PDB file of C-alpha atoms and ligand atoms in Angstrom:
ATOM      1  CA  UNK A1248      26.386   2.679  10.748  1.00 68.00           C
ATOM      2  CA  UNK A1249      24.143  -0.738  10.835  1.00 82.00           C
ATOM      3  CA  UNK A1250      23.686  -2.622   7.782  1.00 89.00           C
ATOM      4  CA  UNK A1251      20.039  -1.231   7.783  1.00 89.00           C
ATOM      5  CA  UNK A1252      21.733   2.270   7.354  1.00 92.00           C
ATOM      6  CA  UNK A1253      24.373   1.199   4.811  1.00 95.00           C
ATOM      7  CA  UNK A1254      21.895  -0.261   2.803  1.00 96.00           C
ATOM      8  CA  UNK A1255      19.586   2.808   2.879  1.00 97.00           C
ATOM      9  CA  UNK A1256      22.074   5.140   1.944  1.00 97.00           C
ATOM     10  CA  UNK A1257      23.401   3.359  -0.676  1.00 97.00           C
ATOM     11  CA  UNK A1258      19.763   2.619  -2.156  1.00 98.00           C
ATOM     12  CA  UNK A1259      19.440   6.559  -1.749  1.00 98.00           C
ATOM     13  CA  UNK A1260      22.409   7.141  -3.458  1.00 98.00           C
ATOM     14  CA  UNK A1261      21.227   4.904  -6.306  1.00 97.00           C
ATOM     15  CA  UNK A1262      17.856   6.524  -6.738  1.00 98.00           C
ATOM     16  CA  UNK A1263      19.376   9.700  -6.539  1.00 97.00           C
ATOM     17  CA  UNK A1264      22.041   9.259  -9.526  1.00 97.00           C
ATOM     18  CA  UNK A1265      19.455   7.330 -11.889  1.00 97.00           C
ATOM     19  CA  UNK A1266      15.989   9.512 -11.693  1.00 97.00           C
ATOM     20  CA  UNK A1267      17.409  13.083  -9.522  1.00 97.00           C
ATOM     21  CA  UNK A1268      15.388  14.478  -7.390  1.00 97.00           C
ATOM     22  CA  UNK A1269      12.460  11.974  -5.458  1.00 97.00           C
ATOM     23  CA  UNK A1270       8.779  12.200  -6.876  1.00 98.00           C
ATOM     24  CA  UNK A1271       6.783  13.477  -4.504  1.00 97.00           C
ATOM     25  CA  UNK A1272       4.402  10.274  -4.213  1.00 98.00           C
ATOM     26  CA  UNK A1273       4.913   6.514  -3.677  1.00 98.00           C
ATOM     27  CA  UNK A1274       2.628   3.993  -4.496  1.00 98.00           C
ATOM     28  CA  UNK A1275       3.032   0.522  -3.708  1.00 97.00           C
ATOM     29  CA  UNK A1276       0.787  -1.930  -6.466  1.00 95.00           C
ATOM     30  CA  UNK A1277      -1.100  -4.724  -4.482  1.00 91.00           C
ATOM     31  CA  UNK A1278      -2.315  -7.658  -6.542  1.00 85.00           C
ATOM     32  CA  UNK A1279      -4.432  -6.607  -8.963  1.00 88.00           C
ATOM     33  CA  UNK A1280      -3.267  -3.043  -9.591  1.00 93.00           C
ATOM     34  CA  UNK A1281      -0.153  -4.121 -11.701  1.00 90.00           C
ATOM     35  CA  UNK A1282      -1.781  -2.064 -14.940  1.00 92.00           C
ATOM     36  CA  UNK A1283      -0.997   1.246 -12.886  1.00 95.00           C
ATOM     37  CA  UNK A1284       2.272   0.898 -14.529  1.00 96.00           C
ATOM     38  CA  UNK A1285       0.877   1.148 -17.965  1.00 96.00           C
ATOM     39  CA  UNK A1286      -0.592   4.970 -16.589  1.00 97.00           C
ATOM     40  CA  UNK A1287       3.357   6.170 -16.328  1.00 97.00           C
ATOM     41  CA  UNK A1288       4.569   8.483 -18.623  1.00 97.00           C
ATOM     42  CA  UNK A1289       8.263   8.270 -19.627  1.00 97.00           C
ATOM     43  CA  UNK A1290       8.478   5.434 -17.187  1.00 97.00           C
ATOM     44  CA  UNK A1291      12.089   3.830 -16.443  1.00 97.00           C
ATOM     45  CA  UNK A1292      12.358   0.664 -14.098  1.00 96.00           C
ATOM     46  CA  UNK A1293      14.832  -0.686 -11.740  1.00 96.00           C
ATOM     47  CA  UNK A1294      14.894  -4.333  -9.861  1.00 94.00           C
ATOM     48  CA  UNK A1295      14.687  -4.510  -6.182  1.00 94.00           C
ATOM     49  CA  UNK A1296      18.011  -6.411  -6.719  1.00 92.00           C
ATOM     50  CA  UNK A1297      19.622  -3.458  -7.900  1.00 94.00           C
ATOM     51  CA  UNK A1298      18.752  -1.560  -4.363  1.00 96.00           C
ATOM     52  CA  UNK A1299      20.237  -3.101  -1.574  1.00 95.00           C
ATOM     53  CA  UNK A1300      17.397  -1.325   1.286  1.00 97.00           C
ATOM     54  CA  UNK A1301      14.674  -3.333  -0.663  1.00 96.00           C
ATOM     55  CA  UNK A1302      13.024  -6.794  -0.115  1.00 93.00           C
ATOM     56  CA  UNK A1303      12.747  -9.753  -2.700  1.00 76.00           C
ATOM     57  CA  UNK A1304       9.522 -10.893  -2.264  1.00 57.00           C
ATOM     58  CA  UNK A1305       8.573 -13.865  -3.863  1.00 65.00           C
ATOM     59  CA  UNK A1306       4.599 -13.883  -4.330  1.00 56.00           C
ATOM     60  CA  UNK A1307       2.969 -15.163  -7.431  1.00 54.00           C
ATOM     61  CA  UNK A1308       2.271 -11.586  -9.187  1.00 51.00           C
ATOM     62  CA  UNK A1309       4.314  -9.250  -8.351  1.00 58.00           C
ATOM     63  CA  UNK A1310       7.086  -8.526 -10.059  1.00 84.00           C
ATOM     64  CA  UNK A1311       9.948  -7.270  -7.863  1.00 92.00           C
ATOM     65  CA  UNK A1312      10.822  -3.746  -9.469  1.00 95.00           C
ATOM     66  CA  UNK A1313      10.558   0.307  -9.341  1.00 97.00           C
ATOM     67  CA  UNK A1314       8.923   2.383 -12.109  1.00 97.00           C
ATOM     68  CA  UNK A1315       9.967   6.195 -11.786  1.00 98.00           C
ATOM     69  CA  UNK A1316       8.159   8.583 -14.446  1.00 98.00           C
ATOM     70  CA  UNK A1317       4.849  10.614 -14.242  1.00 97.00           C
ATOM     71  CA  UNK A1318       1.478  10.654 -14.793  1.00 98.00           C
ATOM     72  CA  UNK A1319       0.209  13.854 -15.907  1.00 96.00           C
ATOM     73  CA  UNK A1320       2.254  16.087 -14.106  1.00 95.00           C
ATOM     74  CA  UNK A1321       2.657  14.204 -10.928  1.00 97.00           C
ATOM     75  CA  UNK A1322       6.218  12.598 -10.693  1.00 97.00           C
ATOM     76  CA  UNK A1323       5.485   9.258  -8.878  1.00 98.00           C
ATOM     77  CA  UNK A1324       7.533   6.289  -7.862  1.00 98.00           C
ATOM     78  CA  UNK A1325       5.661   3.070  -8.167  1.00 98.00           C
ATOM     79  CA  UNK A1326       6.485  -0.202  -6.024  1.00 97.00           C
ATOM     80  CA  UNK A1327       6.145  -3.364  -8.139  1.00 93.00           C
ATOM     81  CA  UNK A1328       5.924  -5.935  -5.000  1.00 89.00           C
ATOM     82  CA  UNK A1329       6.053  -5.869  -1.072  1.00 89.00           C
ATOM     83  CA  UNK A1330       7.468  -8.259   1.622  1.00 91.00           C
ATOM     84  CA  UNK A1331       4.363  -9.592   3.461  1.00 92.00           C
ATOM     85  CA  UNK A1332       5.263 -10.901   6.819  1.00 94.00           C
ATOM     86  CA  UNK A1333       3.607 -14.162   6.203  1.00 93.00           C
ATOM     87  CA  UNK A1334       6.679 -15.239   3.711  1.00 89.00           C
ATOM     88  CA  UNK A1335       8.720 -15.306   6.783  1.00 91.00           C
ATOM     89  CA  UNK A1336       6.896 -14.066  10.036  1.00 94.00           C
ATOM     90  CA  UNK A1337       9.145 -10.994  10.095  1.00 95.00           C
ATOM     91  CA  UNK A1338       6.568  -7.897   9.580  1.00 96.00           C
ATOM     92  CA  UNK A1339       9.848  -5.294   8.982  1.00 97.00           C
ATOM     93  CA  UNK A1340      10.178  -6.290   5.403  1.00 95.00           C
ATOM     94  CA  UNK A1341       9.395  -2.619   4.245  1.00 96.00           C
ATOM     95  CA  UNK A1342      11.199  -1.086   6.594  1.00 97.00           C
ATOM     96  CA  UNK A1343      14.485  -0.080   4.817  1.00 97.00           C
ATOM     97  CA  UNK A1344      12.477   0.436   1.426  1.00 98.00           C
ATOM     98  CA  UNK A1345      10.075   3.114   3.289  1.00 98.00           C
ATOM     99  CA  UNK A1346      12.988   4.773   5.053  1.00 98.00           C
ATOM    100  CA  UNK A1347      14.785   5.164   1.721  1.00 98.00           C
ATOM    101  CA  UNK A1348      11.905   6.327  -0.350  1.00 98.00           C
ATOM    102  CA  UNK A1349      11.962   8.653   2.610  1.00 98.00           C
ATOM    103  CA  UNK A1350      15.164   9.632   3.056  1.00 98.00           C
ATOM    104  CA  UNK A1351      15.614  10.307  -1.104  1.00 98.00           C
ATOM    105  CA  UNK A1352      12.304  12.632  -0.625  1.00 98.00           C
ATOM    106  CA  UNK A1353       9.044  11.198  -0.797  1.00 98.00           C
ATOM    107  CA  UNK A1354       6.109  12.545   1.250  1.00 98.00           C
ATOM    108  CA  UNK A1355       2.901  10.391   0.284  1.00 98.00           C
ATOM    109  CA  UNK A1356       2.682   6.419   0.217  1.00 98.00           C
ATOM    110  CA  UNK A1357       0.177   5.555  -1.237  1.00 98.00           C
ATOM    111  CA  UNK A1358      -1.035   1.911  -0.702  1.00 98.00           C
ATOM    112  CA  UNK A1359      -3.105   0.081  -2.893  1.00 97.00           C
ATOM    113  CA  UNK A1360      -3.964  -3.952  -2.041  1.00 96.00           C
ATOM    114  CA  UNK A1361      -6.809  -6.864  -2.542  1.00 95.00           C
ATOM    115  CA  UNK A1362      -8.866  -7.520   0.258  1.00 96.00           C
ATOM    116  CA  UNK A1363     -12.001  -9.637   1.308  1.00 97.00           C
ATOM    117  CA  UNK A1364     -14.842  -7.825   1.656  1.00 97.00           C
ATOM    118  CA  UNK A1365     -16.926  -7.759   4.603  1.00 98.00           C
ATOM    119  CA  UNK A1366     -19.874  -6.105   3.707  1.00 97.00           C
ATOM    120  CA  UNK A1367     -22.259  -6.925   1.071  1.00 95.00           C
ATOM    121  CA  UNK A1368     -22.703  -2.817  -0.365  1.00 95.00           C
ATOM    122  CA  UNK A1369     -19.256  -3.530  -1.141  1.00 95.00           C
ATOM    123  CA  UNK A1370     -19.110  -6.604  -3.213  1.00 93.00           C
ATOM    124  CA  UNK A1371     -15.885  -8.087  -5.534  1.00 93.00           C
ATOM    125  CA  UNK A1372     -14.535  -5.032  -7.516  1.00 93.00           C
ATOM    126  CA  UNK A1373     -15.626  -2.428  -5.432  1.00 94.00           C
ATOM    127  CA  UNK A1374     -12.923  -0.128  -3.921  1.00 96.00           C
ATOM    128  CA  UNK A1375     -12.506   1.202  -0.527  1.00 97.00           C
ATOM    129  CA  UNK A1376     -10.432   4.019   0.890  1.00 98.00           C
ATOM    130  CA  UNK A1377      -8.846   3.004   3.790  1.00 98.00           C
ATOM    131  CA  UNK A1378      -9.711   5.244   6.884  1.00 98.00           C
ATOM    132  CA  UNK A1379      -8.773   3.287   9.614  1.00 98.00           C
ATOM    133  CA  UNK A1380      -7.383   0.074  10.371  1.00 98.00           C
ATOM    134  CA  UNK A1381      -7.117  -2.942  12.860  1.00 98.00           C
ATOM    135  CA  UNK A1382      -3.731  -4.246  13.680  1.00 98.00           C
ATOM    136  CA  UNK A1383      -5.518  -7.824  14.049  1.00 98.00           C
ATOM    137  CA  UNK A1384      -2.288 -10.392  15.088  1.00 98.00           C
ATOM    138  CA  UNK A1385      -0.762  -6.834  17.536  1.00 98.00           C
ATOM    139  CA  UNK A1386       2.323  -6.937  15.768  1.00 98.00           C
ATOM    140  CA  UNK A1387       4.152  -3.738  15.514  1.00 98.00           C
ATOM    141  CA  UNK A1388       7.629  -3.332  12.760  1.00 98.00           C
ATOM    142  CA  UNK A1389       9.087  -0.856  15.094  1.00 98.00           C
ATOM    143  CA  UNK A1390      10.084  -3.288  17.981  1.00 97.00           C
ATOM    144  CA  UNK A1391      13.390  -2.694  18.886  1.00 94.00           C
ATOM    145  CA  UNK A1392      13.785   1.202  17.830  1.00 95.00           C
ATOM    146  CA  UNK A1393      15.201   3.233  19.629  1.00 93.00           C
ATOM    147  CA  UNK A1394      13.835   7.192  20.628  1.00 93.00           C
ATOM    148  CA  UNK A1395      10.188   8.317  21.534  1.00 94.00           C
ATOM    149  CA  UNK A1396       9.743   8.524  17.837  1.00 94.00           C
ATOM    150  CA  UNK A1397       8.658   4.706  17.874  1.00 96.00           C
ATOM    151  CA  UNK A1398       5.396   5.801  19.861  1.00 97.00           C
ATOM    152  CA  UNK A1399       3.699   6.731  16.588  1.00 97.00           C
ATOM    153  CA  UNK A1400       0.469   8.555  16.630  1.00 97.00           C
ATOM    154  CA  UNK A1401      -1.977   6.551  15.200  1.00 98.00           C
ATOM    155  CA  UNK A1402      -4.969   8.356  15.495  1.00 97.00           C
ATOM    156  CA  UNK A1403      -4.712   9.923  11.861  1.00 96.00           C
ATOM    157  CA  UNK A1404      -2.613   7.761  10.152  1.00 98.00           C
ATOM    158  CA  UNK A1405      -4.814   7.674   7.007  1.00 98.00           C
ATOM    159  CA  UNK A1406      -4.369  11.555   5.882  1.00 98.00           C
ATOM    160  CA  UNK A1407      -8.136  13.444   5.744  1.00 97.00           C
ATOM    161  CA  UNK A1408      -6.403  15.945   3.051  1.00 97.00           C
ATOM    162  CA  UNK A1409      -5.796  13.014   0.866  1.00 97.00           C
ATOM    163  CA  UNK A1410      -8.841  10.946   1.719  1.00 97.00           C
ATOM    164  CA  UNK A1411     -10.484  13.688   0.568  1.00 97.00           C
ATOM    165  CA  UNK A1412      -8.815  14.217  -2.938  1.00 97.00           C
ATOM    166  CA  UNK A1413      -9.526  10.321  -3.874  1.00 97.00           C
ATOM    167  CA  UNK A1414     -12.868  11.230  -2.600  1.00 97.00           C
ATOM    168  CA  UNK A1415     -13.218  14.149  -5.074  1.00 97.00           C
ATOM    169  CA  UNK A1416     -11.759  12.199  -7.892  1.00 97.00           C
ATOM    170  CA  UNK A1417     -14.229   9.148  -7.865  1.00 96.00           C
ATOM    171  CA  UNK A1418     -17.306  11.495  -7.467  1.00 96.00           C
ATOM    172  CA  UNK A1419     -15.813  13.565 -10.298  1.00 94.00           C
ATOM    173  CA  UNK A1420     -15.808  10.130 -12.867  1.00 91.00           C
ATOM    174  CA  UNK A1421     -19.446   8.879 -10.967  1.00 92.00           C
ATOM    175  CA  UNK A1422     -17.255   6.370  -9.468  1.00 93.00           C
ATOM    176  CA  UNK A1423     -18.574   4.667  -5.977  1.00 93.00           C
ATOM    177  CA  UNK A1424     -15.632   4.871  -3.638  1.00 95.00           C
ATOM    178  CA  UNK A1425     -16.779   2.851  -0.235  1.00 89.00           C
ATOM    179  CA  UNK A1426     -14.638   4.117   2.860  1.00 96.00           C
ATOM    180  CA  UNK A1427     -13.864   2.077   5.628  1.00 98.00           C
ATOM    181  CA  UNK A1428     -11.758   0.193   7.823  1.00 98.00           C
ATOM    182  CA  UNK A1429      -9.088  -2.191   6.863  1.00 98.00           C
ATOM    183  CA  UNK A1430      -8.009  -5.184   8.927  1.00 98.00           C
ATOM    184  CA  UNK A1431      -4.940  -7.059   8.858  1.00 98.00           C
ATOM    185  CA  UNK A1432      -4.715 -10.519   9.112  1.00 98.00           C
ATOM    186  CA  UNK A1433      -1.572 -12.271   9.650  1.00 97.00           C
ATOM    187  CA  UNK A1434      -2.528 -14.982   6.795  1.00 95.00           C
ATOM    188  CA  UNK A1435      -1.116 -16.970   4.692  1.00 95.00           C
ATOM    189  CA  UNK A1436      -3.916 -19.126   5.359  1.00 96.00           C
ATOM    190  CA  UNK A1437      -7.231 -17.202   4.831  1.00 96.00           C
ATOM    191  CA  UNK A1438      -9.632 -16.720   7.559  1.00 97.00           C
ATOM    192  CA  UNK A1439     -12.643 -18.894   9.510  1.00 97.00           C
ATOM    193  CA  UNK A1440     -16.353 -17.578   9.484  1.00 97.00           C
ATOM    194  CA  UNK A1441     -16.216 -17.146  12.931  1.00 98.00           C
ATOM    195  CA  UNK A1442     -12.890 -14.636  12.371  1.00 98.00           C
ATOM    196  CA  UNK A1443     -14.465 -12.650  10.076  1.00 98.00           C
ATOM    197  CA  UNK A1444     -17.549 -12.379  12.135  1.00 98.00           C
ATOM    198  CA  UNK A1445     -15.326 -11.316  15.333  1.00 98.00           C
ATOM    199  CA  UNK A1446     -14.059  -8.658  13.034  1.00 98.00           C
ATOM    200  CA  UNK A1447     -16.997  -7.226  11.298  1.00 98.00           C
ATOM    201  CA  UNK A1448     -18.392  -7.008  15.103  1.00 98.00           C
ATOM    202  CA  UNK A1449     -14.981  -4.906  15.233  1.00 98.00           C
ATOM    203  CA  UNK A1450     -15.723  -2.939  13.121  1.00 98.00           C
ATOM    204  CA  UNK A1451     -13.764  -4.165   9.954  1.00 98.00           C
ATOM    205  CA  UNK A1452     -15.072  -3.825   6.281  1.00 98.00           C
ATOM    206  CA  UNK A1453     -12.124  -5.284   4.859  1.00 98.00           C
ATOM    207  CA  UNK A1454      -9.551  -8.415   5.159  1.00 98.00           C
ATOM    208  CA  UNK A1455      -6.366  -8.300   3.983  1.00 98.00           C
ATOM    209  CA  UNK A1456      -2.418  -9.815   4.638  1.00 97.00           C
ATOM    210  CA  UNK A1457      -0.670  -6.574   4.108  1.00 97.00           C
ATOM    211  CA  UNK A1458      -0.494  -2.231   4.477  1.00 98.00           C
ATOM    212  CA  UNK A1459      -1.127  -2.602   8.097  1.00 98.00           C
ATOM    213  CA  UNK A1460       2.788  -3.002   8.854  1.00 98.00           C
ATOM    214  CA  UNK A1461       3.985  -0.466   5.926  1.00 98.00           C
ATOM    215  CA  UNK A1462       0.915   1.968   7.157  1.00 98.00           C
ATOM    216  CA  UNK A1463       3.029   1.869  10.500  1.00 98.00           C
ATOM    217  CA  UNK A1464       6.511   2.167   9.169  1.00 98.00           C
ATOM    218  CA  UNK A1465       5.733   4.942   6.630  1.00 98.00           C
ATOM    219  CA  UNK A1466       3.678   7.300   9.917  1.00 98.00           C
ATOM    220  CA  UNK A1467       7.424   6.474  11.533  1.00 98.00           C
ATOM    221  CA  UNK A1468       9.418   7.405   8.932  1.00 98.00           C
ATOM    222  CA  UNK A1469       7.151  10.811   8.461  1.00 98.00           C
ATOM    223  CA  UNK A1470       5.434   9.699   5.302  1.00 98.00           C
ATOM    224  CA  UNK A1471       1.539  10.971   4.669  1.00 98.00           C
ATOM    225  CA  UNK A1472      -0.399   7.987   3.905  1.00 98.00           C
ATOM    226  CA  UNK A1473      -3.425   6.904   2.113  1.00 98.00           C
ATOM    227  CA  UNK A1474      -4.812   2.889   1.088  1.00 98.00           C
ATOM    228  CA  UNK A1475      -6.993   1.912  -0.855  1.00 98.00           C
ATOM    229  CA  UNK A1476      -8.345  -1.593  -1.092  1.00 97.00           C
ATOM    230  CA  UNK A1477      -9.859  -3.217  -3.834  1.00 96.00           C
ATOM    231  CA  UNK A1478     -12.476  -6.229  -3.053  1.00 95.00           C
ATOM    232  CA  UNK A1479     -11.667  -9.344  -4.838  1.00 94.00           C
ATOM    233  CA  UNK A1480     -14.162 -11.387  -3.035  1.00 94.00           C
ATOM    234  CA  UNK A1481     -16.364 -11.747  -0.017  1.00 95.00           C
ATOM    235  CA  UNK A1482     -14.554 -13.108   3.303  1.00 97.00           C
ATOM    236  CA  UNK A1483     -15.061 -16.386   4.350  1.00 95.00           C
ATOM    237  CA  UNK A1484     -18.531 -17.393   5.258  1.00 94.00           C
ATOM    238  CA  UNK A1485     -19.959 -14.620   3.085  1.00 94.00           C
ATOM    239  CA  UNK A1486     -20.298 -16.629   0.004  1.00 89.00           C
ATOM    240  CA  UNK A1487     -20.304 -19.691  -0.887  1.00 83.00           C
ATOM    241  CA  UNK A1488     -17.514 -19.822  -3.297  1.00 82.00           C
ATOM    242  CA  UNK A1489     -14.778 -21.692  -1.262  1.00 81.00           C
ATOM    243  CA  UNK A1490     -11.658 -19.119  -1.558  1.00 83.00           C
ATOM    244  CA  UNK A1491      -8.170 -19.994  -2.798  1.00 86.00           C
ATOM    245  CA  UNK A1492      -5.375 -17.211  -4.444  1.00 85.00           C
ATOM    246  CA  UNK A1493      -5.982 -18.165  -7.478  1.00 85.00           C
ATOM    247  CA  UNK A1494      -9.457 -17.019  -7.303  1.00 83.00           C
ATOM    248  CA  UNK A1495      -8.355 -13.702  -5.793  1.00 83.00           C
ATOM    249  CA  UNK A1496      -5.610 -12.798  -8.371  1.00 83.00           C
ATOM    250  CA  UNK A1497      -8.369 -13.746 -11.048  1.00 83.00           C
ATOM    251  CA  UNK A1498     -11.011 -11.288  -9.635  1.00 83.00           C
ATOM    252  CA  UNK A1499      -8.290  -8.867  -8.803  1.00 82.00           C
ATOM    253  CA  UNK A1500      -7.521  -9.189 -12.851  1.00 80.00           C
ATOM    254  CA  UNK A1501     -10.913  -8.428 -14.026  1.00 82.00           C
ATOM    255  CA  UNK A1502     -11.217  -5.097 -12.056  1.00 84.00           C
ATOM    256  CA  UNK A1503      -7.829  -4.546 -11.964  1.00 85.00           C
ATOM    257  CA  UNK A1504      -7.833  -2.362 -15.231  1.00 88.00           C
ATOM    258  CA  UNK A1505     -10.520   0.355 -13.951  1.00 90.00           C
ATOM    259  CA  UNK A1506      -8.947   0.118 -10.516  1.00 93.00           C
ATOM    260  CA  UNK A1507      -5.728   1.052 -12.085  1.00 95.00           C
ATOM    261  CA  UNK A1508      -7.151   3.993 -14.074  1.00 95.00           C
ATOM    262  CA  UNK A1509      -8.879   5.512 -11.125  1.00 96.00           C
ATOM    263  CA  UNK A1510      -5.341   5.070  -9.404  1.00 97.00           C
ATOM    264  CA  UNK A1511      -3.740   7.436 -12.099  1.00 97.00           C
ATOM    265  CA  UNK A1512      -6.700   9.956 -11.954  1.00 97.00           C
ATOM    266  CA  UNK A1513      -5.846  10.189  -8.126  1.00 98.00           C
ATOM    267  CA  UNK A1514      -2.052  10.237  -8.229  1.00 98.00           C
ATOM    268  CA  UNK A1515      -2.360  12.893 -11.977  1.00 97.00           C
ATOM    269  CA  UNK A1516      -4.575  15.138  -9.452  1.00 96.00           C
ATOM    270  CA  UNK A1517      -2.126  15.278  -6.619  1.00 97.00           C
ATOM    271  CA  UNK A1518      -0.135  17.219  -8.655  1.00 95.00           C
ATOM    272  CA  UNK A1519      -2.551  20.304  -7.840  1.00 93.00           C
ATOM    273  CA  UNK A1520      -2.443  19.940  -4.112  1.00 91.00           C
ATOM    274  CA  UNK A1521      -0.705  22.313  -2.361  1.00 89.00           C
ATOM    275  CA  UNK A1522       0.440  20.890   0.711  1.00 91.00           C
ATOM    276  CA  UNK A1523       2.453  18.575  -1.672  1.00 87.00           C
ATOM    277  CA  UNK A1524       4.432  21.710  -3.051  1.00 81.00           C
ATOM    278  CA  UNK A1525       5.519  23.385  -0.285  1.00 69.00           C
TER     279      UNK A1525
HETATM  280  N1  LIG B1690      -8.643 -12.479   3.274  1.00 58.96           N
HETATM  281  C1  LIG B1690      -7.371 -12.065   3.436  1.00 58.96           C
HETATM  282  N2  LIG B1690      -6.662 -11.509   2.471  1.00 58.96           N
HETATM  283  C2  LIG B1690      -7.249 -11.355   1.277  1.00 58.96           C
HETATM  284  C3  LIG B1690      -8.573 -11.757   1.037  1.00 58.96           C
HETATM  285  C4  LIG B1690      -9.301 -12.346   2.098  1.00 58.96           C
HETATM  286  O1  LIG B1690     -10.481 -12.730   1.971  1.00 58.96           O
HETATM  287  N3  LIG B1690      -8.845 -11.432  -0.263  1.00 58.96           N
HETATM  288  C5  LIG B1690      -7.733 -10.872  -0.771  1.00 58.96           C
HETATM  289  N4  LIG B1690      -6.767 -10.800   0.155  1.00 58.96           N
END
């Protein structure tokens, strides 16, 4: 066994003993969608430190922890923090977190993050499914593995059943749910005018540092996916406000609380879909 595999079975072996059986659905919290925690029912945490196959990630707002518990009657195991790749340039930083939440059970990872909006029908505090994205800096987490498992079909890797429920959800509160395509940028700094032009000619409606790596990993491991993004301001050159994090975890605050409540509506009403049973 490599360390990779030592440390994944002994982070399995953890999760198991603590909370049993795996919940059924992942969700990892991007900045801004920290109050999804407050949505768990009988909700029990764990650091990262405490599982050996996770990363300690050290950006301002997150906090570096697992909540297990429900929400309605979907179990669901939330993700309090990720490793982006520009703390350290390495884009694997999910890997042996994904493979355990795997390995334990999981079938759904669901991805939530902040992004810059590139469109103006989707201004700060809108959110967008994720149907597609753009792997922007061509870097792929599964150099290196072995097998013709690491030529991952792509071509649906944000799932149409699930798209579909969030869909259903937000028209079922009269919430306006954009969908669209996500595009990662390396980061940390943020992007020129002229790069955000190059992608909206693309084909990009949103900017972001992160999902595009753990999108990758989880269609590897076997994992259904679904994002979705939530605008905390217009990409450079769109407005004139000059952009800094700050700014970004302060609009990600103020619609952080209905973004969060949508996010339990979607993950309570998994609980009825039936692929997820079998
Ligand atoms: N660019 C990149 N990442 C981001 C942005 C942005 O404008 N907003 C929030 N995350």
């Amino acid at each position: 066994m490599n360390t990779q595999e030592q440390a994944i079975a002994s982070t399995v072996a953890k999760l198991q003993s603590l909370f049993g059986p795996a919940p059924e659905v992942a969700v990892v919290l991007g900045s801004g969608w920290a109050g999804a925690v407050s949505h768990v029912e009988r909700a029990q945490s764990l650091p990262y430190t405490d599982l050996p196959a996770f990363p300690q990630p050290k950006v301002e707002g997150h906090v570096n922890e697992i909540v297990v518990g429900q929400i309605g009657a979907q179990r669901v195991v939330m993700l309090r923090g990720r490793a982006h790749t520009y703390e350290s340039g390495d884009c694997t930083g999910m890997a042996g977190a994904l493979r355990s939440l795997k390995r334990w059970g999981v079938k759904v990872l669901l991805q939530t993050n902040a992004s810059g909006s590139l469109r103006a029908h989707t201004p700060p505090g809108s959110l967008m499914l994720i149907a597609d994205h753009i792997n922007a800096p061509q870097r792929s987490p599964l150099i290196g593995e072995p097998g013709s498992e690491r030529f991952v079909d792509m071509s649906t890797a944000y799932d149409a059943e699930l798209r579909g429920h969030a869909k259903k959800v937000a028209q079922a509160q009269n919430l306006k749910l954009g969908e669209g395509v996500y595009v990662w940028a390396l980061g940390p700094q943020f992007e020129t005018p002229a790069e955000i032009r190059m992608f909206a000619a693309w084909g990009a409606d949103a900017v972001g540092m992160s999902t595009v790596p753990e999108t990758i990993l989880a269609r590897h491991a076997g994992l259904r996916v679904m994002g979705i993004a939530l605008m905390t301001n217009m990409a450079a050159g769109l407005s004139a406000e000059a952009l800094t994090h700050a700014l970004t975890l302060q609009q990600a605050q103020a619609s952080g609380e209905s973004a969060a409540k949508f996010l339990a509506q979607v993950i309570a009403g998994l609980a009825e879909l039936p692929s997820l049973r079998a």
